[in-house]
Short mmCIF file of C-alpha atoms (C1' of nucleotides) in Angstrom, two decimals:
data_model
loop_
_atom_site.label_atom_id
_atom_site.label_comp_id
_atom_site.label_asym_id
_atom_site.label_seq_id
_atom_site.Cartn_x
_atom_site.Cartn_y
_atom_site.Cartn_z
CA UNK A 40 82.44 144.22 14.16
CA UNK A 41 84.66 147.07 13.03
CA UNK A 42 88.12 146.90 14.41
CA UNK A 43 90.11 146.97 11.23
CA UNK A 44 93.50 148.36 11.80
CA UNK A 45 93.75 150.03 8.40
CA UNK A 46 92.12 153.39 7.81
CA UNK A 47 89.34 152.59 5.42
CA UNK A 48 86.74 155.32 5.36
CA UNK A 49 83.86 153.53 3.68
CA UNK A 50 81.12 151.41 5.14
CA UNK A 51 81.68 148.41 2.94
CA UNK A 52 82.30 145.03 4.46
CA UNK A 53 85.86 143.83 4.20
CA UNK A 54 84.43 141.10 2.03
CA UNK A 55 82.99 143.67 -0.36
CA UNK A 56 86.22 145.63 -0.39
CA UNK A 57 88.16 142.53 -1.34
CA UNK A 58 85.66 141.78 -4.10
CA UNK A 59 85.84 145.32 -5.47
CA UNK A 60 89.61 145.49 -5.40
CA UNK A 61 89.83 142.09 -7.03
CA UNK A 62 87.42 143.28 -9.71
CA UNK A 63 89.56 146.31 -10.35
CA UNK A 64 92.83 144.40 -10.48
CA UNK A 65 91.37 141.55 -12.53
CA UNK A 66 90.04 144.01 -15.08
CA UNK A 67 93.38 145.75 -15.22
CA UNK A 68 95.81 142.86 -15.52
CA UNK A 69 93.74 139.72 -15.78
CA UNK A 70 93.03 137.21 -12.99
CA UNK A 71 96.10 135.09 -13.66
CA UNK A 72 98.47 138.02 -13.42
CA UNK A 73 97.10 139.18 -10.08
CA UNK A 74 98.22 137.46 -6.88
CA UNK A 75 96.20 136.93 -3.75
CA UNK A 76 98.71 139.04 -1.87
CA UNK A 77 98.23 141.97 -4.26
CA UNK A 78 94.49 141.80 -3.79
CA UNK A 79 94.92 141.62 -0.02
CA UNK A 80 97.28 144.59 0.01
CA UNK A 81 94.94 146.63 -2.20
CA UNK A 82 92.05 145.80 0.10
CA UNK A 83 94.09 146.51 3.21
CA UNK A 84 93.68 143.02 4.65
CA UNK A 85 95.80 139.93 5.09
CA UNK A 86 96.15 137.29 2.39
CA UNK A 87 94.56 134.73 4.68
CA UNK A 88 91.35 136.72 4.88
CA UNK A 89 90.86 136.57 1.15
CA UNK A 90 90.86 132.80 1.22
CA UNK A 91 88.82 132.80 4.40
CA UNK A 92 85.99 134.69 2.72
CA UNK A 93 86.05 133.13 -0.73
CA UNK A 94 87.49 129.68 -0.18
CA UNK A 95 90.16 130.09 -2.81
CA UNK A 96 91.42 132.49 -5.42
CA UNK A 97 89.27 130.74 -7.99
CA UNK A 98 86.29 131.09 -5.69
CA UNK A 99 86.94 134.81 -5.54
CA UNK A 100 87.23 134.97 -9.30
CA UNK A 101 83.95 133.11 -9.70
CA UNK A 102 82.20 135.45 -7.29
CA UNK A 103 83.57 138.50 -9.09
CA UNK A 104 82.28 136.98 -12.33
CA UNK A 105 78.81 136.55 -10.85
CA UNK A 106 78.88 140.06 -9.42
CA UNK A 107 79.93 141.64 -12.69
CA UNK A 108 77.32 139.71 -14.63
CA UNK A 109 74.65 140.73 -12.12
CA UNK A 110 75.59 144.40 -12.35
CA UNK A 111 75.67 144.16 -16.12
CA UNK A 112 72.29 142.46 -16.22
CA UNK A 113 70.81 145.10 -13.93
CA UNK A 114 72.17 147.83 -16.14
CA UNK A 115 70.77 146.06 -19.18
CA UNK A 116 67.36 145.90 -17.54
CA UNK A 117 67.47 149.58 -16.70
CA UNK A 118 68.51 150.52 -20.22
CA UNK A 119 65.80 148.51 -21.94
CA UNK A 120 63.37 149.93 -19.39
CA UNK A 121 64.10 153.58 -20.02
CA UNK A 122 65.13 153.67 -23.63
CA UNK A 123 62.68 151.15 -24.95
CA UNK A 124 63.73 147.95 -26.59
CA UNK A 125 65.69 149.61 -29.37
CA UNK A 126 68.85 149.59 -27.33
CA UNK A 127 70.73 147.96 -30.11
CA UNK A 128 69.24 150.07 -32.86
CA UNK A 129 72.26 151.53 -34.59
CA UNK A 130 70.20 154.67 -35.16
CA UNK A 131 69.92 155.36 -31.47
CA UNK A 132 73.33 154.18 -30.42
CA UNK A 133 75.26 151.05 -29.77
CA UNK A 134 75.54 148.80 -26.80
CA UNK A 135 79.10 149.87 -26.18
CA UNK A 136 78.11 153.51 -26.18
CA UNK A 137 75.26 152.96 -23.78
CA UNK A 138 77.47 151.00 -21.46
CA UNK A 139 80.22 153.58 -21.50
CA UNK A 140 77.84 156.45 -20.95
CA UNK A 141 76.05 154.94 -17.98
CA UNK A 142 79.29 154.12 -16.19
CA UNK A 143 81.89 156.33 -14.53
CA UNK A 144 84.85 156.85 -16.84
CA UNK A 145 87.19 154.94 -14.56
CA UNK A 146 84.87 152.02 -13.97
CA UNK A 147 86.64 148.67 -14.15
CA UNK A 148 83.50 147.03 -15.52
CA UNK A 149 84.20 147.49 -19.25
CA UNK A 150 87.65 146.05 -18.86
CA UNK A 151 86.35 143.10 -16.91
CA UNK A 152 83.61 142.40 -19.42
CA UNK A 153 86.21 142.60 -22.15
CA UNK A 154 88.34 139.94 -20.50
CA UNK A 155 85.27 137.86 -19.79
CA UNK A 156 84.18 137.93 -23.42
CA UNK A 157 87.61 136.93 -24.62
CA UNK A 158 88.32 134.35 -21.94
CA UNK A 159 87.74 130.73 -22.79
CA UNK A 160 85.26 130.18 -19.96
CA UNK A 161 81.63 129.21 -19.66
CA UNK A 162 80.84 132.60 -18.15
CA UNK A 163 82.30 134.32 -21.20
CA UNK A 164 80.46 132.06 -23.60
CA UNK A 165 77.22 132.63 -21.72
CA UNK A 166 77.68 136.39 -21.76
CA UNK A 167 78.32 136.42 -25.49
CA UNK A 168 75.35 134.18 -26.16
CA UNK A 169 73.20 136.56 -24.12
CA UNK A 170 74.36 139.52 -26.18
CA UNK A 171 73.83 137.56 -29.35
CA UNK A 172 70.23 136.79 -28.47
CA UNK A 173 69.77 140.47 -27.69
CA UNK A 174 71.21 141.39 -31.06
CA UNK A 175 68.97 138.91 -32.83
CA UNK A 176 65.88 140.24 -31.09
CA UNK A 177 66.87 143.82 -31.86
CA UNK A 178 67.40 143.06 -35.51
CA UNK A 179 64.09 141.24 -35.72
CA UNK A 180 62.34 144.19 -34.14
CA UNK A 181 64.07 146.60 -36.49
CA UNK A 182 63.06 144.44 -39.40
CA UNK A 183 59.46 144.37 -38.22
CA UNK A 184 59.46 148.14 -38.01
CA UNK A 185 60.82 148.34 -41.53
CA UNK A 186 63.98 150.04 -40.33
CA UNK A 187 66.28 147.26 -41.40
CA UNK A 188 66.30 144.28 -43.68
CA UNK A 189 66.61 140.94 -41.91
CA UNK A 190 69.10 139.90 -44.54
CA UNK A 191 69.50 136.56 -46.21
CA UNK A 192 70.82 135.03 -43.00
CA UNK A 193 69.39 136.97 -40.04
CA UNK A 194 71.48 135.05 -37.54
CA UNK A 195 74.70 135.90 -39.33
CA UNK A 196 73.61 139.49 -39.76
CA UNK A 197 72.82 139.85 -36.06
CA UNK A 198 76.19 138.32 -35.25
CA UNK A 199 77.88 140.72 -37.65
CA UNK A 200 76.27 143.74 -36.03
CA UNK A 201 77.10 142.49 -32.56
CA UNK A 202 80.70 141.78 -33.46
CA UNK A 203 81.07 145.25 -34.91
CA UNK A 204 79.64 146.77 -31.78
CA UNK A 205 81.89 144.75 -29.51
CA UNK A 206 84.94 145.58 -31.62
CA UNK A 207 84.72 149.12 -30.36
CA UNK A 208 84.85 147.63 -26.90
CA UNK A 209 87.62 145.13 -27.39
CA UNK A 210 89.90 147.45 -29.33
CA UNK A 211 89.21 150.53 -27.25
CA UNK A 212 92.83 151.06 -26.19
CA UNK A 213 94.20 150.43 -29.66
CA UNK A 214 91.68 152.79 -31.25
CA UNK A 215 92.45 155.43 -28.67
CA UNK A 216 96.08 155.04 -29.62
CA UNK A 217 95.65 155.61 -33.36
CA UNK A 218 92.75 158.05 -33.27
CA UNK A 219 93.97 160.15 -30.39
CA UNK A 220 90.51 159.92 -28.88
CA UNK A 221 88.88 157.31 -26.71
CA UNK A 222 86.03 156.13 -28.96
CA UNK A 223 83.92 155.42 -25.87
CA UNK A 224 84.32 158.88 -24.41
CA UNK A 225 81.78 161.62 -25.07
CA UNK A 226 84.16 163.26 -27.50
CA UNK A 227 85.05 160.00 -29.21
CA UNK A 228 81.44 159.09 -29.85
CA UNK A 229 80.96 162.28 -31.81
CA UNK A 230 83.64 161.06 -34.18
CA UNK A 231 82.59 157.44 -34.23
CA UNK A 232 78.81 157.54 -34.35
CA UNK A 233 78.40 159.56 -37.58
CA UNK A 234 80.59 157.15 -39.52
CA UNK A 235 78.80 154.14 -38.11
CA UNK A 236 75.41 155.69 -38.74
CA UNK A 237 76.31 156.68 -42.25
CA UNK A 238 77.49 153.24 -43.22
CA UNK A 239 74.59 151.43 -41.57
CA UNK A 240 72.14 153.82 -43.17
CA UNK A 241 73.38 153.84 -46.71
CA UNK A 242 76.51 151.76 -47.03
CA UNK A 243 80.05 152.73 -47.79
CA UNK A 244 79.18 154.77 -50.85
CA UNK A 245 76.75 157.07 -49.06
CA UNK A 246 78.04 160.49 -48.18
CA UNK A 247 77.73 161.42 -44.50
CA UNK A 248 74.92 163.90 -45.06
CA UNK A 249 72.64 161.32 -46.59
CA UNK A 250 71.78 159.81 -43.25
CA UNK A 251 68.08 160.59 -43.48
CA UNK A 252 67.64 160.73 -47.19
CA UNK A 253 67.40 157.91 -49.66
CA UNK A 254 70.66 156.52 -50.83
CA UNK A 255 71.62 157.30 -54.40
CA UNK A 256 72.10 154.32 -56.66
CA UNK A 257 75.61 153.05 -57.04
CA UNK A 258 76.95 154.28 -60.39
CA UNK A 259 77.43 151.51 -62.86
CA UNK A 260 80.84 152.73 -63.94
CA UNK A 261 82.98 150.65 -61.62
CA UNK A 262 86.08 152.81 -61.18
CA UNK A 263 88.10 155.58 -62.71
CA UNK A 264 85.58 158.14 -61.60
CA UNK A 265 86.90 161.47 -60.38
CA UNK A 266 86.95 161.58 -56.60
CA UNK A 267 83.67 162.72 -55.11
CA UNK A 268 84.14 166.15 -53.54
CA UNK B 520 125.49 118.00 -34.67
CA UNK B 521 122.48 115.73 -34.43
CA UNK B 522 122.53 113.46 -31.48
CA UNK B 523 119.23 114.34 -29.89
CA UNK B 524 117.90 111.50 -27.85
CA UNK B 525 114.25 112.12 -28.68
CA UNK B 526 112.82 110.81 -31.94
CA UNK B 527 112.10 113.97 -33.88
CA UNK B 528 111.62 113.24 -37.54
CA UNK B 529 112.01 116.70 -39.01
CA UNK B 530 115.10 118.57 -40.07
CA UNK B 531 114.47 121.65 -38.01
CA UNK B 532 117.04 122.85 -35.56
CA UNK B 533 116.17 122.24 -31.93
CA UNK B 534 116.10 126.00 -31.65
CA UNK B 535 113.46 126.23 -34.36
CA UNK B 536 111.46 123.44 -32.80
CA UNK B 537 111.43 125.25 -29.48
CA UNK B 538 110.35 128.45 -31.21
CA UNK B 539 107.55 126.71 -33.09
CA UNK B 540 106.26 124.87 -30.07
CA UNK B 541 106.38 128.04 -28.03
CA UNK B 542 104.46 129.81 -30.77
CA UNK B 543 101.83 127.12 -30.71
CA UNK B 544 101.50 127.06 -26.94
CA UNK B 545 101.60 130.84 -26.62
CA UNK B 546 98.82 131.19 -29.18
CA UNK B 547 96.78 128.56 -27.39
CA UNK B 548 97.04 129.63 -23.75
CA UNK B 549 98.95 132.88 -23.73
CA UNK B 550 102.62 133.37 -22.83
CA UNK B 551 102.02 133.85 -19.13
CA UNK B 552 100.05 130.63 -18.79
CA UNK B 553 102.75 128.55 -20.48
CA UNK B 554 105.78 127.41 -18.49
CA UNK B 555 109.30 126.91 -19.76
CA UNK B 556 109.02 123.26 -18.79
CA UNK B 557 105.90 122.79 -20.90
CA UNK B 558 107.63 124.31 -23.90
CA UNK B 559 110.66 122.11 -23.32
CA UNK B 560 108.52 118.99 -23.04
CA UNK B 561 106.58 119.87 -26.19
CA UNK B 562 109.83 120.43 -28.05
CA UNK B 563 111.37 117.26 -26.65
CA UNK B 564 114.27 119.03 -24.98
CA UNK B 565 115.31 119.98 -21.48
CA UNK B 566 114.16 123.21 -19.82
CA UNK B 567 117.74 124.40 -19.60
CA UNK B 568 118.13 124.33 -23.37
CA UNK B 569 115.29 126.75 -23.82
CA UNK B 570 117.04 129.34 -21.69
CA UNK B 571 120.38 128.49 -23.28
CA UNK B 572 119.08 129.36 -26.75
CA UNK B 573 116.93 132.35 -25.95
CA UNK B 574 118.47 133.81 -22.81
CA UNK B 575 115.23 133.79 -20.89
CA UNK B 576 111.55 133.06 -21.29
CA UNK B 577 110.95 136.69 -22.15
CA UNK B 578 113.69 136.48 -24.74
CA UNK B 579 111.90 133.54 -26.29
CA UNK B 580 108.63 135.43 -26.26
CA UNK B 581 110.25 138.41 -27.93
CA UNK B 582 111.76 136.21 -30.62
CA UNK B 583 108.43 134.52 -31.27
CA UNK B 584 106.89 137.97 -31.57
CA UNK B 585 109.46 138.99 -34.16
CA UNK B 586 109.03 135.73 -36.04
CA UNK B 587 105.26 136.02 -36.15
CA UNK B 588 105.41 139.62 -37.27
CA UNK B 589 107.91 138.72 -39.98
CA UNK B 590 105.74 135.88 -41.28
CA UNK B 591 102.71 138.13 -41.19
CA UNK B 592 104.53 140.90 -43.00
CA UNK B 593 105.71 138.46 -45.66
CA UNK B 594 102.18 137.19 -46.14
CA UNK B 595 100.95 140.76 -46.38
CA UNK B 596 103.50 141.49 -49.06
CA UNK B 597 102.50 138.42 -51.02
CA UNK B 598 98.82 139.28 -50.78
CA UNK B 599 99.21 142.85 -51.95
CA UNK B 600 101.47 141.54 -54.68
CA UNK B 601 99.07 139.03 -56.12
CA UNK B 602 95.67 140.52 -55.41
CA UNK B 603 96.53 144.11 -56.10
CA UNK B 604 96.27 146.81 -53.49
CA UNK B 605 92.56 146.37 -52.84
CA UNK B 606 93.20 143.79 -50.17
CA UNK B 607 91.01 145.63 -47.76
CA UNK B 608 88.27 146.38 -50.23
CA UNK B 609 85.15 144.98 -48.62
CA UNK B 610 83.94 144.04 -52.07
CA UNK B 611 86.79 141.63 -52.60
CA UNK B 612 87.06 140.31 -49.11
CA UNK B 613 88.40 141.23 -45.74
CA UNK B 614 91.80 141.00 -44.18
CA UNK B 615 90.64 138.29 -41.82
CA UNK B 616 89.33 136.21 -44.68
CA UNK B 617 92.51 136.54 -46.67
CA UNK B 618 94.59 135.60 -43.68
CA UNK B 619 92.47 132.60 -42.85
CA UNK B 620 92.42 131.35 -46.41
CA UNK B 621 96.16 131.55 -46.95
CA UNK B 622 96.91 129.64 -43.78
CA UNK B 623 96.41 126.00 -42.82
CA UNK B 624 93.27 125.59 -40.72
CA UNK B 625 95.24 124.58 -37.65
CA UNK B 626 97.82 127.32 -37.92
CA UNK B 627 98.61 128.96 -34.58
CA UNK B 628 99.27 132.26 -36.29
CA UNK B 629 95.76 133.74 -36.08
CA UNK B 630 95.57 132.96 -32.40
CA UNK B 631 98.96 134.50 -31.78
CA UNK B 632 98.11 137.63 -33.72
CA UNK B 633 94.90 137.87 -31.76
CA UNK B 634 96.75 137.82 -28.46
CA UNK B 635 99.31 140.24 -29.82
CA UNK B 636 96.64 142.72 -30.86
CA UNK B 637 94.95 142.56 -27.48
CA UNK B 638 98.10 142.51 -25.40
CA UNK B 639 99.24 145.76 -23.86
CA UNK B 640 102.65 145.67 -25.52
CA UNK B 641 104.55 147.81 -27.99
CA UNK B 642 104.53 144.97 -30.49
CA UNK B 643 100.74 144.82 -30.33
CA UNK B 644 100.38 148.57 -30.66
CA UNK B 645 102.76 148.59 -33.60
CA UNK B 646 100.86 145.80 -35.33
CA UNK B 647 97.57 147.56 -34.92
CA UNK B 648 99.01 150.84 -36.14
CA UNK B 649 100.33 149.03 -39.20
CA UNK B 650 96.91 147.60 -39.96
CA UNK B 651 95.35 150.99 -39.36
CA UNK B 652 97.60 152.66 -41.91
CA UNK B 653 96.74 149.88 -44.32
CA UNK B 654 93.06 150.48 -43.74
CA UNK B 655 93.45 154.20 -44.24
CA UNK B 656 95.31 153.71 -47.48
CA UNK B 657 92.72 151.20 -48.71
CA UNK B 658 89.85 153.55 -47.92
CA UNK B 659 91.60 156.44 -49.63
CA UNK B 660 92.14 154.29 -52.70
CA UNK B 661 88.52 153.16 -52.69
CA UNK B 662 87.42 156.75 -52.38
CA UNK B 663 89.61 157.77 -55.30
CA UNK B 664 88.08 155.03 -57.37
CA UNK B 665 84.60 156.23 -56.45
CA UNK B 666 83.78 152.95 -54.76
CA UNK B 667 83.41 154.45 -51.31
CA UNK B 668 82.87 157.80 -49.70
CA UNK B 669 85.74 158.96 -47.52
CA UNK B 670 83.22 160.04 -44.93
CA UNK B 671 83.23 163.10 -42.77
CA UNK B 672 86.16 161.76 -40.76
CA UNK B 673 88.20 159.42 -42.98
CA UNK B 674 90.47 158.40 -40.11
CA UNK B 675 87.53 157.35 -37.96
CA UNK B 676 85.92 155.59 -40.91
CA UNK B 677 89.06 153.64 -41.66
CA UNK B 678 89.32 152.70 -37.99
CA UNK B 679 85.69 151.61 -37.99
CA UNK B 680 86.18 149.36 -40.99
CA UNK B 681 89.36 147.90 -39.52
CA UNK B 682 87.74 147.27 -36.15
CA UNK B 683 84.84 145.50 -37.83
CA UNK B 684 87.24 143.34 -39.77
CA UNK B 685 89.27 142.45 -36.73
CA UNK B 686 86.15 141.68 -34.73
CA UNK B 687 85.66 138.62 -36.86
CA UNK B 688 89.13 137.65 -35.84
CA UNK B 689 88.97 138.42 -32.15
CA UNK B 690 85.54 136.86 -31.60
CA UNK B 691 86.11 133.87 -33.85
CA UNK B 692 85.55 131.27 -31.15
CA UNK B 693 82.51 133.03 -29.75
CA UNK B 694 80.96 133.42 -33.19
CA UNK B 695 81.65 129.79 -33.96
CA UNK B 696 79.83 128.94 -30.77
CA UNK B 697 76.62 130.84 -31.53
CA UNK B 698 76.54 130.41 -35.30
CA UNK B 699 77.58 126.79 -35.37
CA UNK B 700 80.08 127.66 -38.08
CA UNK B 701 83.59 129.01 -37.91
CA UNK B 702 83.22 132.37 -39.66
CA UNK B 703 86.78 132.10 -40.94
CA UNK B 704 86.30 128.69 -42.51
CA UNK B 705 85.36 128.32 -46.15
CA UNK B 706 81.82 127.46 -45.16
CA UNK B 707 81.57 130.27 -42.65
CA UNK B 708 82.66 132.90 -45.14
CA UNK B 709 79.75 132.01 -47.39
CA UNK B 710 77.46 132.97 -44.53
CA UNK B 711 79.39 135.99 -43.36
CA UNK B 712 80.50 137.70 -46.56
CA UNK B 713 77.05 138.28 -48.11
CA UNK B 714 75.79 140.05 -45.01
CA UNK B 715 78.91 142.16 -44.76
CA UNK B 716 78.81 142.98 -48.44
CA UNK B 717 75.14 143.85 -48.33
CA UNK B 718 75.52 146.25 -45.43
CA UNK B 719 78.65 147.89 -46.80
CA UNK B 720 77.05 148.24 -50.20
CA UNK B 721 73.68 149.62 -49.26
CA UNK B 722 73.34 149.87 -45.50
CA UNK B 723 71.10 148.03 -43.12
CA UNK B 724 67.93 148.72 -45.05
CA UNK B 725 69.14 147.18 -48.26
CA UNK B 726 67.88 143.72 -48.99
CA UNK B 727 70.59 141.19 -49.80
CA UNK B 728 69.68 141.10 -53.47
CA UNK B 729 70.03 144.85 -53.83
CA UNK B 730 73.78 144.71 -53.80
CA UNK B 731 73.99 146.31 -57.18
CA UNK B 732 70.66 148.11 -57.24
CA UNK B 733 69.53 151.34 -55.59
CA UNK B 734 68.34 151.21 -52.01
CA UNK B 735 64.66 151.97 -51.36
CA UNK B 736 64.01 155.00 -49.17
CA UNK B 737 63.26 154.41 -45.49
CA UNK B 738 59.48 154.56 -44.92
CA UNK B 739 58.36 157.55 -42.88
CA UNK B 740 56.03 155.63 -40.57
CA UNK B 741 58.39 155.02 -37.66
CA UNK B 742 56.96 151.97 -35.90
CA UNK B 743 53.82 150.20 -34.82
CA UNK B 744 53.54 148.72 -38.26
CA UNK B 745 52.21 145.21 -38.57
CA UNK B 746 55.11 142.81 -38.92
CA UNK B 747 56.17 142.54 -42.50
CA UNK B 748 55.59 139.01 -43.66
"C1'" DA C 1439 79.54 138.14 33.29
"C1'" DC C 1440 81.06 134.68 30.45
"C1'" DG C 1441 81.56 131.71 26.66
"C1'" DT C 1442 81.48 131.19 21.96
"C1'" DA C 1443 81.27 132.12 17.06
"C1'" DG C 1444 83.31 134.62 13.51
"C1'" DG C 1445 86.38 138.35 11.49
"C1'" DC C 1446 91.11 138.68 11.11
"C1'" DT C 1447 96.33 138.25 11.35
"C1'" DG C 1448 101.02 136.55 10.69
"C1'" DA C 1449 103.78 132.80 10.01
"C1'" DA C 1450 104.53 128.77 7.76
"C1'" DC C 1451 103.77 125.05 4.18
"C1'" DA C 1452 104.31 122.52 -0.13
"C1'" DA C 1453 104.34 123.25 -4.94
"C1'" DT C 1454 105.88 125.43 -8.91
"C1'" DC C 1455 108.10 128.95 -11.27
"C1'" DG C 1456 112.30 130.92 -14.08
"C1'" DT C 1457 116.95 130.48 -13.91
"C1'" DT C 1458 121.77 128.79 -12.81
"C1'" DT C 1459 125.32 125.53 -12.73
"C1'" DA C 1460 128.35 121.61 -13.51
"C1'" DA C 1461 129.04 118.10 -16.35
"C1'" DC C 1462 128.90 115.41 -20.71
"C1'" DA C 1463 128.73 114.46 -25.72
"C1'" DT C 1464 129.67 115.90 -30.26
"C1'" DG C 1465 131.83 118.09 -34.36
"C1'" DC C 1466 135.30 121.06 -36.18
"C1'" DT C 1467 140.05 122.62 -36.49
"C1'" DA C 1468 144.85 122.64 -36.11
"C1'" DT D 224 145.14 113.31 -32.17
"C1'" DA D 225 144.53 117.10 -28.94
"C1'" DG D 226 141.74 120.99 -28.02
"C1'" DC D 227 138.00 123.85 -28.08
"C1'" DA D 228 133.43 125.70 -29.16
"C1'" DT D 229 128.78 124.23 -29.20
"C1'" DG D 230 124.51 121.55 -28.20
"C1'" DT D 231 122.46 119.28 -24.48
"C1'" DT D 232 121.10 117.28 -19.91
"C1'" DA D 233 120.10 116.69 -14.99
"C1'" DA D 234 120.05 118.64 -10.73
"C1'" DA D 235 119.62 122.26 -7.84
"C1'" DC D 236 118.62 127.23 -6.20
"C1'" DG D 237 116.00 131.12 -4.78
"C1'" DA D 238 111.80 133.41 -5.36
"C1'" DT D 239 106.96 133.43 -5.56
"C1'" DT D 240 102.68 131.21 -5.62
"C1'" DG D 241 98.06 129.54 -3.46
"C1'" DT D 242 96.83 127.71 0.68
"C1'" DT D 243 96.77 126.15 5.71
"C1'" DC D 244 97.09 126.75 10.53
"C1'" DA D 245 97.18 128.43 15.24
"C1'" DG D 246 95.82 131.95 17.64
"C1'" DC D 247 94.15 136.81 18.76
"C1'" DC D 248 90.53 140.24 19.08
"C1'" DT D 249 85.80 141.80 19.11
"C1'" DA D 250 80.74 141.42 19.21
"C1'" DC D 251 76.79 139.06 20.72
"C1'" DG D 252 73.69 135.65 23.04
"C1'" DT D 253 72.43 133.75 27.54
#
DNA sequence: ACGTAGGCTGAACAATCGTTTAACATGCTA
DNA sequence: TAGCATGTTAAACGATTGTTCAGCCTACGT
């Protein structure tokens, strides 16, 4: 079964290698910008073999989609299993953080999920809807526990929180550029999380140290106050 | 000068028509997914004319980039001129809202800016950096006015607020899908803004009506409470 | 031992891409 | 009115794309 001419030192099937390399390249440049020949070269096989195993380039893309979604779902199950159901509780961390922390720093998965979420495909829509339902459930649970108000429009509020969480994900490169720190790295989270926590806990007017204490009332004098030291 | 065979009923130069159609198509499907022939057909000209006017497809893309950035910059100038400098004040509305409201509903500009922000190009990085500086300045101004705390890390806080604002923009289609309302439409804003305002004003625990009243302290009993009816 | 199914290759195919070229029509200028 | 720059088209070119095909090599069942 193994007579591959190239020197691949892992025990993965050629099929799996093609899938993994395609995943990596798709995440990096997008499926449309990657050619079958590039995938074949990266996997150390011939272009014909790619089609032979997956029927077509689109078949390969579909299978990578399924694979990524399966891995993501498995990771989601593991996270809700270990950390309880408060995965999306802003107090304990965000979805993006959890994802970044449970993945090797060079994993192509975040990038692929990013493209999937932004792509105008059924898979992307399904993924977002899944996250949305998760966000809704988390908000409802938080509300039940008295840790958050459901808001006037719980659906919109859940969507708002989810969108904010995903923004960190979608704008990761841009934020790294302006902040000088990858917000999804261990170091970046130490910058990001306190601000997020502070705002979610007490709003924009709360000072960072008020995280666990009641929020002072907003002064009635609208502006012109001396800057708060 | 005008002897075009096609029946175009506007007074724009063929060059401008090509640029506008390219802008529309680029925003819709992305520059790489749009062919020169498609642009030419949409503009009612021959493919050769596109290259004749813009040198190459990439030249056209660059010019569309410049044009979009110029229009955006002009709109930014107008907005800060009329509405004062608190354009990014969450109390008065977000950047996304302002952009959506001052543009026809079918304008390709938001879509193009979205792709620009997410594209790995210098133009995209520059645009984001511009918005980031705007956000920093707005936060500093808000802090001076006593309407917001600068936070422990003002740069990170400004980035957080900007990312949240842009999320609405980047995930517009997905949010429309799950909410049933375009969050950037007039109707959608009435759902979105109150939740955003409420959280920014008093945090997650504030009830929507507490916008201008103090926030109640978080109860000490962590969980296991009966669901609050 | 032998045949056969499947992993795999390299060359070739048709289609489509961005771009080039030659030619033509038009308006301005001298 | 002759001439020239400019706007415009149709056809064609080379490169690249996804895909097909014929055939080789190896492993496995009988």
